[in-house]
Amino acid sequence: MADVLVPRTALPVAPQGSRASGWYGLVFLVATEAALFIYLLFSYFFLASQAPGPWPPSGAPPILSAAINTAILFTSSLTALWGQRGIEKGSSGRLIAGLSLSLILGAIFAGVQVHDWMHKPFNPATDAYGSLFYTITGVHIAHVAVGLFILACLILWAALGRFSAQRHLHVTVGVLYWHFVDAVWLVVFTAFFLAPRLG
């Protein structure tokens, strides 16, 4: 009779790191979503180059609120990374704290963005600029909403003990998506709030 080999450690359920299908899935998702924003921003800059008058027509939008909101979103990326580094060292508490801070900061960002939308001197039907402004920032805020949902799920799963130093691919993928949302906002902020001031 043949000997039976019994592993001393639990067998992995799925691959981790860059070999995991979830990681590749997110990379391809980010690539397609980045292409969407590239197309939208190309339309914005193309119409700006063809505008017969000033662009934006109502002048450069106020920058203070958007700059503060940018700092809030950037900070949320740092807290998410801090939480991710915590679970890589086996600290579920640090993961929950980091992701919770990111969730709160992301919700503040979304709230400020909606507040700013309601006080613009234009709307989506005013002109091409207004249409592009609300479309591009609207598509971005939709991605923020998805990111907030992902963060909330990760917090819940972390509280249920689903992650460890050895198994945290969901966290890696979720935080990478949140970084993508932040990076897109930096480009949108540059296009709408900085570029008009640079001529």
PDB file of C-alpha atoms in Angstrom:
ATOM      1  CA  MET A   1       0.000   0.000   0.000  1.00  0.00           C
ATOM      2  CA  ALA A   2       1.330   3.473  -0.931  1.00  0.00           C
ATOM      3  CA  ASP A   3       2.060   6.037   1.735  1.00  0.00           C
ATOM      4  CA  VAL A   4      -0.285   9.017   1.967  1.00  0.00           C
ATOM      5  CA  LEU A   5       1.360  12.406   2.132  1.00  0.00           C
ATOM      6  CA  VAL A   6      -0.424  14.896   4.383  1.00  0.00           C
ATOM      7  CA  PRO A   7       0.590  18.546   3.955  1.00  0.00           C
ATOM      8  CA  ARG A   8       1.649  20.325   7.129  1.00  0.00           C
ATOM      9  CA  THR A   9       0.069  23.600   6.053  1.00  0.00           C
ATOM     10  CA  ALA A  10      -3.288  24.403   4.500  1.00  0.00           C
ATOM     11  CA  LEU A  11      -3.352  24.326   0.728  1.00  0.00           C
ATOM     12  CA  PRO A  12      -4.035  27.702  -0.938  1.00  0.00           C
ATOM     13  CA  VAL A  13      -7.556  28.221  -2.212  1.00  0.00           C
ATOM     14  CA  ALA A  14      -6.470  30.526  -5.020  1.00  0.00           C
ATOM     15  CA  PRO A  15      -3.260  32.143  -6.235  1.00  0.00           C
ATOM     16  CA  GLN A  16      -2.124  35.351  -4.616  1.00  0.00           C
ATOM     17  CA  GLY A  17      -0.329  38.464  -5.852  1.00  0.00           C
ATOM     18  CA  SER A  18       0.256  39.189  -9.534  1.00  0.00           C
ATOM     19  CA  ARG A  19      -0.508  35.558 -10.477  1.00  0.00           C
ATOM     20  CA  ALA A  20      -4.133  35.866  -9.392  1.00  0.00           C
ATOM     21  CA  SER A  21      -6.894  36.236 -11.944  1.00  0.00           C
ATOM     22  CA  GLY A  22      -8.494  38.958  -9.800  1.00  0.00           C
ATOM     23  CA  TRP A  23      -5.354  41.058 -10.061  1.00  0.00           C
ATOM     24  CA  TYR A  24      -5.268  40.707 -13.846  1.00  0.00           C
ATOM     25  CA  GLY A  25      -8.994  41.417 -14.020  1.00  0.00           C
ATOM     26  CA  LEU A  26      -8.526  44.724 -12.209  1.00  0.00           C
ATOM     27  CA  VAL A  27      -5.553  45.693 -14.373  1.00  0.00           C
ATOM     28  CA  PHE A  28      -7.655  45.224 -17.516  1.00  0.00           C
ATOM     29  CA  LEU A  29     -10.616  47.016 -15.944  1.00  0.00           C
ATOM     30  CA  VAL A  30      -8.411  49.986 -15.051  1.00  0.00           C
ATOM     31  CA  ALA A  31      -7.035  50.026 -18.606  1.00  0.00           C
ATOM     32  CA  THR A  32     -10.514  50.193 -20.146  1.00  0.00           C
ATOM     33  CA  GLU A  33     -11.750  52.798 -17.670  1.00  0.00           C
ATOM     34  CA  ALA A  34      -8.613  54.878 -18.234  1.00  0.00           C
ATOM     35  CA  ALA A  35      -9.352  54.764 -21.977  1.00  0.00           C
ATOM     36  CA  LEU A  36     -12.857  56.107 -21.281  1.00  0.00           C
ATOM     37  CA  PHE A  37     -11.437  59.093 -19.394  1.00  0.00           C
ATOM     38  CA  ILE A  38      -8.826  59.666 -22.107  1.00  0.00           C
ATOM     39  CA  TYR A  39     -11.584  59.873 -24.728  1.00  0.00           C
ATOM     40  CA  LEU A  40     -13.645  62.249 -22.600  1.00  0.00           C
ATOM     41  CA  LEU A  41     -10.686  64.499 -21.823  1.00  0.00           C
ATOM     42  CA  PHE A  42      -9.613  64.475 -25.470  1.00  0.00           C
ATOM     43  CA  SER A  43     -13.100  65.775 -26.336  1.00  0.00           C
ATOM     44  CA  TYR A  44     -12.729  68.481 -23.693  1.00  0.00           C
ATOM     45  CA  PHE A  45      -9.344  69.699 -24.943  1.00  0.00           C
ATOM     46  CA  PHE A  46     -10.378  69.425 -28.598  1.00  0.00           C
ATOM     47  CA  LEU A  47     -13.450  71.609 -28.032  1.00  0.00           C
ATOM     48  CA  ALA A  48     -11.350  74.004 -25.984  1.00  0.00           C
ATOM     49  CA  SER A  49      -8.947  74.375 -28.922  1.00  0.00           C
ATOM     50  CA  GLN A  50     -11.868  75.078 -31.286  1.00  0.00           C
ATOM     51  CA  ALA A  51     -13.773  77.484 -29.030  1.00  0.00           C
ATOM     52  CA  PRO A  52     -14.277  80.881 -30.709  1.00  0.00           C
ATOM     53  CA  GLY A  53     -14.378  82.675 -27.358  1.00  0.00           C
ATOM     54  CA  PRO A  54     -12.869  82.179 -23.913  1.00  0.00           C
ATOM     55  CA  TRP A  55     -12.675  78.660 -22.475  1.00  0.00           C
ATOM     56  CA  PRO A  56     -14.304  78.062 -20.061  1.00  0.00           C
ATOM     57  CA  PRO A  57     -16.979  80.486 -21.286  1.00  0.00           C
ATOM     58  CA  SER A  58     -17.775  81.642 -17.734  1.00  0.00           C
ATOM     59  CA  GLY A  59     -14.105  81.919 -16.762  1.00  0.00           C
ATOM     60  CA  ALA A  60     -11.899  79.556 -14.769  1.00  0.00           C
ATOM     61  CA  PRO A  61     -13.918  77.863 -12.008  1.00  0.00           C
ATOM     62  CA  PRO A  62     -13.063  78.650  -8.375  1.00  0.00           C
ATOM     63  CA  ILE A  63     -10.163  76.461  -7.327  1.00  0.00           C
ATOM     64  CA  LEU A  64     -10.100  76.560  -3.516  1.00  0.00           C
ATOM     65  CA  SER A  65     -12.860  74.030  -2.854  1.00  0.00           C
ATOM     66  CA  ALA A  66     -11.576  71.709  -5.589  1.00  0.00           C
ATOM     67  CA  ALA A  67      -8.010  71.945  -4.243  1.00  0.00           C
ATOM     68  CA  ILE A  68      -9.148  71.061  -0.713  1.00  0.00           C
ATOM     69  CA  ASN A  69     -11.194  68.193  -2.141  1.00  0.00           C
ATOM     70  CA  THR A  70      -8.135  66.991  -4.037  1.00  0.00           C
ATOM     71  CA  ALA A  71      -6.123  66.943  -0.806  1.00  0.00           C
ATOM     72  CA  ILE A  72      -8.938  64.993   0.886  1.00  0.00           C
ATOM     73  CA  LEU A  73      -9.000  62.354  -1.847  1.00  0.00           C
ATOM     74  CA  PHE A  74      -5.199  62.097  -1.945  1.00  0.00           C
ATOM     75  CA  THR A  75      -5.159  61.588   1.835  1.00  0.00           C
ATOM     76  CA  SER A  76      -7.751  58.833   1.474  1.00  0.00           C
ATOM     77  CA  SER A  77      -5.369  57.018  -0.844  1.00  0.00           C
ATOM     78  CA  LEU A  78      -2.610  57.240   1.763  1.00  0.00           C
ATOM     79  CA  THR A  79      -4.841  55.890   4.536  1.00  0.00           C
ATOM     80  CA  ALA A  80      -5.946  52.992   2.296  1.00  0.00           C
ATOM     81  CA  LEU A  81      -2.295  52.174   1.593  1.00  0.00           C
ATOM     82  CA  TRP A  82      -1.517  52.385   5.317  1.00  0.00           C
ATOM     83  CA  GLY A  83      -4.313  49.910   6.036  1.00  0.00           C
ATOM     84  CA  GLN A  84      -3.135  47.580   3.266  1.00  0.00           C
ATOM     85  CA  ARG A  85       0.395  47.590   4.664  1.00  0.00           C
ATOM     86  CA  GLY A  86      -1.125  46.705   8.032  1.00  0.00           C
ATOM     87  CA  ILE A  87      -2.801  43.509   6.815  1.00  0.00           C
ATOM     88  CA  GLU A  88       0.390  42.556   4.995  1.00  0.00           C
ATOM     89  CA  LYS A  89       1.915  42.470   8.494  1.00  0.00           C
ATOM     90  CA  GLY A  90      -1.076  40.611   9.918  1.00  0.00           C
ATOM     91  CA  SER A  91      -2.861  43.571  11.544  1.00  0.00           C
ATOM     92  CA  SER A  92      -6.595  43.432  10.829  1.00  0.00           C
ATOM     93  CA  GLY A  93      -7.175  46.363  13.170  1.00  0.00           C
ATOM     94  CA  ARG A  94      -4.881  48.607  11.166  1.00  0.00           C
ATOM     95  CA  LEU A  95      -6.575  47.477   7.949  1.00  0.00           C
ATOM     96  CA  ILE A  96     -10.021  48.328   9.311  1.00  0.00           C
ATOM     97  CA  ALA A  97      -8.819  51.708  10.622  1.00  0.00           C
ATOM     98  CA  GLY A  98      -7.104  52.647   7.350  1.00  0.00           C
ATOM     99  CA  LEU A  99     -10.000  51.622   5.135  1.00  0.00           C
ATOM    100  CA  SER A 100     -12.527  53.293   7.457  1.00  0.00           C
ATOM    101  CA  LEU A 101     -10.613  56.575   7.236  1.00  0.00           C
ATOM    102  CA  SER A 102     -10.537  56.217   3.445  1.00  0.00           C
ATOM    103  CA  LEU A 103     -14.279  55.554   3.373  1.00  0.00           C
ATOM    104  CA  ILE A 104     -14.998  58.658   5.461  1.00  0.00           C
ATOM    105  CA  LEU A 105     -12.663  60.858   3.397  1.00  0.00           C
ATOM    106  CA  GLY A 106     -14.093  59.506   0.150  1.00  0.00           C
ATOM    107  CA  ALA A 107     -17.637  60.242   1.332  1.00  0.00           C
ATOM    108  CA  ILE A 108     -16.588  63.784   2.235  1.00  0.00           C
ATOM    109  CA  PHE A 109     -15.077  64.186  -1.234  1.00  0.00           C
ATOM    110  CA  ALA A 110     -18.326  63.027  -2.853  1.00  0.00           C
ATOM    111  CA  GLY A 111     -20.403  65.346  -0.666  1.00  0.00           C
ATOM    112  CA  VAL A 112     -18.256  68.367  -1.478  1.00  0.00           C
ATOM    113  CA  GLN A 113     -18.379  67.489  -5.171  1.00  0.00           C
ATOM    114  CA  VAL A 114     -22.193  67.332  -5.173  1.00  0.00           C
ATOM    115  CA  HIS A 115     -22.362  70.599  -3.227  1.00  0.00           C
ATOM    116  CA  ASP A 116     -20.105  72.271  -5.798  1.00  0.00           C
ATOM    117  CA  TRP A 117     -22.231  70.944  -8.662  1.00  0.00           C
ATOM    118  CA  MET A 118     -25.301  72.618  -7.183  1.00  0.00           C
ATOM    119  CA  HIS A 119     -23.597  76.025  -7.052  1.00  0.00           C
ATOM    120  CA  LYS A 120     -22.018  76.230 -10.505  1.00  0.00           C
ATOM    121  CA  PRO A 121     -23.089  79.198 -12.696  1.00  0.00           C
ATOM    122  CA  PHE A 122     -23.804  76.723 -15.508  1.00  0.00           C
ATOM    123  CA  ASN A 123     -25.494  73.360 -15.994  1.00  0.00           C
ATOM    124  CA  PRO A 124     -25.128  70.458 -18.444  1.00  0.00           C
ATOM    125  CA  ALA A 125     -27.409  72.162 -20.978  1.00  0.00           C
ATOM    126  CA  THR A 126     -25.720  75.594 -20.872  1.00  0.00           C
ATOM    127  CA  ASP A 127     -22.993  74.898 -23.432  1.00  0.00           C
ATOM    128  CA  ALA A 128     -20.384  72.328 -24.510  1.00  0.00           C
ATOM    129  CA  TYR A 129     -18.190  73.197 -21.532  1.00  0.00           C
ATOM    130  CA  GLY A 130     -21.009  72.635 -19.050  1.00  0.00           C
ATOM    131  CA  SER A 131     -21.937  69.364 -20.712  1.00  0.00           C
ATOM    132  CA  LEU A 132     -18.361  68.071 -20.598  1.00  0.00           C
ATOM    133  CA  PHE A 133     -17.788  69.315 -17.044  1.00  0.00           C
ATOM    134  CA  TYR A 134     -20.805  67.477 -15.655  1.00  0.00           C
ATOM    135  CA  THR A 135     -20.219  64.387 -17.798  1.00  0.00           C
ATOM    136  CA  ILE A 136     -16.563  63.949 -16.871  1.00  0.00           C
ATOM    137  CA  THR A 137     -16.917  64.803 -13.190  1.00  0.00           C
ATOM    138  CA  GLY A 138     -20.136  62.748 -13.087  1.00  0.00           C
ATOM    139  CA  VAL A 139     -18.427  59.675 -14.527  1.00  0.00           C
ATOM    140  CA  HIS A 140     -15.656  60.175 -11.976  1.00  0.00           C
ATOM    141  CA  ILE A 141     -18.050  60.462  -9.052  1.00  0.00           C
ATOM    142  CA  ALA A 142     -19.723  57.249 -10.232  1.00  0.00           C
ATOM    143  CA  HIS A 143     -16.315  55.562  -9.941  1.00  0.00           C
ATOM    144  CA  VAL A 144     -15.931  57.087  -6.470  1.00  0.00           C
ATOM    145  CA  ALA A 145     -19.292  55.555  -5.493  1.00  0.00           C
ATOM    146  CA  VAL A 146     -18.122  52.132  -6.698  1.00  0.00           C
ATOM    147  CA  GLY A 147     -14.871  52.621  -4.768  1.00  0.00           C
ATOM    148  CA  LEU A 148     -16.760  53.509  -1.589  1.00  0.00           C
ATOM    149  CA  PHE A 149     -18.846  50.354  -1.950  1.00  0.00           C
ATOM    150  CA  ILE A 150     -15.668  48.292  -2.385  1.00  0.00           C
ATOM    151  CA  LEU A 151     -14.099  49.897   0.708  1.00  0.00           C
ATOM    152  CA  ALA A 152     -17.242  49.182   2.742  1.00  0.00           C
ATOM    153  CA  CYS A 153     -17.186  45.526   1.656  1.00  0.00           C
ATOM    154  CA  LEU A 154     -13.500  45.210   2.534  1.00  0.00           C
ATOM    155  CA  ILE A 155     -14.109  46.713   5.977  1.00  0.00           C
ATOM    156  CA  LEU A 156     -16.943  44.254   6.607  1.00  0.00           C
ATOM    157  CA  TRP A 157     -14.882  41.274   5.449  1.00  0.00           C
ATOM    158  CA  ALA A 158     -11.925  42.415   7.535  1.00  0.00           C
ATOM    159  CA  ALA A 159     -14.189  42.666  10.595  1.00  0.00           C
ATOM    160  CA  LEU A 160     -15.325  39.090   9.888  1.00  0.00           C
ATOM    161  CA  GLY A 161     -11.710  37.923   9.863  1.00  0.00           C
ATOM    162  CA  ARG A 162     -11.511  37.087   6.161  1.00  0.00           C
ATOM    163  CA  PHE A 163      -8.000  38.495   5.648  1.00  0.00           C
ATOM    164  CA  SER A 164      -4.567  37.613   6.977  1.00  0.00           C
ATOM    165  CA  ALA A 165      -0.932  38.353   6.200  1.00  0.00           C
ATOM    166  CA  GLN A 166      -0.978  35.423   3.775  1.00  0.00           C
ATOM    167  CA  ARG A 167      -4.410  36.017   2.216  1.00  0.00           C
ATOM    168  CA  HIS A 168      -5.360  39.591   1.362  1.00  0.00           C
ATOM    169  CA  LEU A 169      -5.671  39.731  -2.438  1.00  0.00           C
ATOM    170  CA  HIS A 170      -9.112  41.364  -2.190  1.00  0.00           C
ATOM    171  CA  VAL A 171      -7.558  44.194  -0.200  1.00  0.00           C
ATOM    172  CA  THR A 172      -4.742  44.650  -2.711  1.00  0.00           C
ATOM    173  CA  VAL A 173      -7.183  44.771  -5.618  1.00  0.00           C
ATOM    174  CA  GLY A 174      -9.653  47.067  -3.840  1.00  0.00           C
ATOM    175  CA  VAL A 175      -6.982  49.531  -2.761  1.00  0.00           C
ATOM    176  CA  LEU A 176      -5.495  49.537  -6.267  1.00  0.00           C
ATOM    177  CA  TYR A 177      -8.911  50.506  -7.646  1.00  0.00           C
ATOM    178  CA  TRP A 178      -9.123  53.333  -5.093  1.00  0.00           C
ATOM    179  CA  HIS A 179      -5.688  54.591  -6.172  1.00  0.00           C
ATOM    180  CA  PHE A 180      -6.961  54.594  -9.767  1.00  0.00           C
ATOM    181  CA  VAL A 181      -9.964  56.716  -8.755  1.00  0.00           C
ATOM    182  CA  ASP A 182      -7.604  59.174  -7.058  1.00  0.00           C
ATOM    183  CA  ALA A 183      -5.223  59.306 -10.026  1.00  0.00           C
ATOM    184  CA  VAL A 184      -8.098  60.032 -12.419  1.00  0.00           C
ATOM    185  CA  TRP A 185      -9.244  62.902 -10.214  1.00  0.00           C
ATOM    186  CA  LEU A 186      -5.770  64.453 -10.320  1.00  0.00           C
ATOM    187  CA  VAL A 187      -6.006  64.510 -14.135  1.00  0.00           C
ATOM    188  CA  VAL A 188      -9.570  65.875 -14.056  1.00  0.00           C
ATOM    189  CA  PHE A 189      -8.559  68.531 -11.518  1.00  0.00           C
ATOM    190  CA  THR A 190      -5.647  69.558 -13.730  1.00  0.00           C
ATOM    191  CA  ALA A 191      -7.860  69.752 -16.834  1.00  0.00           C
ATOM    192  CA  PHE A 192     -10.720  71.746 -15.319  1.00  0.00           C
ATOM    193  CA  PHE A 193      -9.107  73.813 -12.585  1.00  0.00           C
ATOM    194  CA  LEU A 194      -5.402  74.254 -13.403  1.00  0.00           C
ATOM    195  CA  ALA A 195      -5.250  74.271 -17.212  1.00  0.00           C
ATOM    196  CA  PRO A 196      -7.587  77.289 -17.625  1.00  0.00           C
ATOM    197  CA  ARG A 197      -5.256  79.278 -15.354  1.00  0.00           C
ATOM    198  CA  LEU A 198      -2.228  78.280 -17.405  1.00  0.00           C
ATOM    199  CA  GLY A 199      -3.738  79.543 -20.649  1.00  0.00           C
TER     200      GLY A 199
END
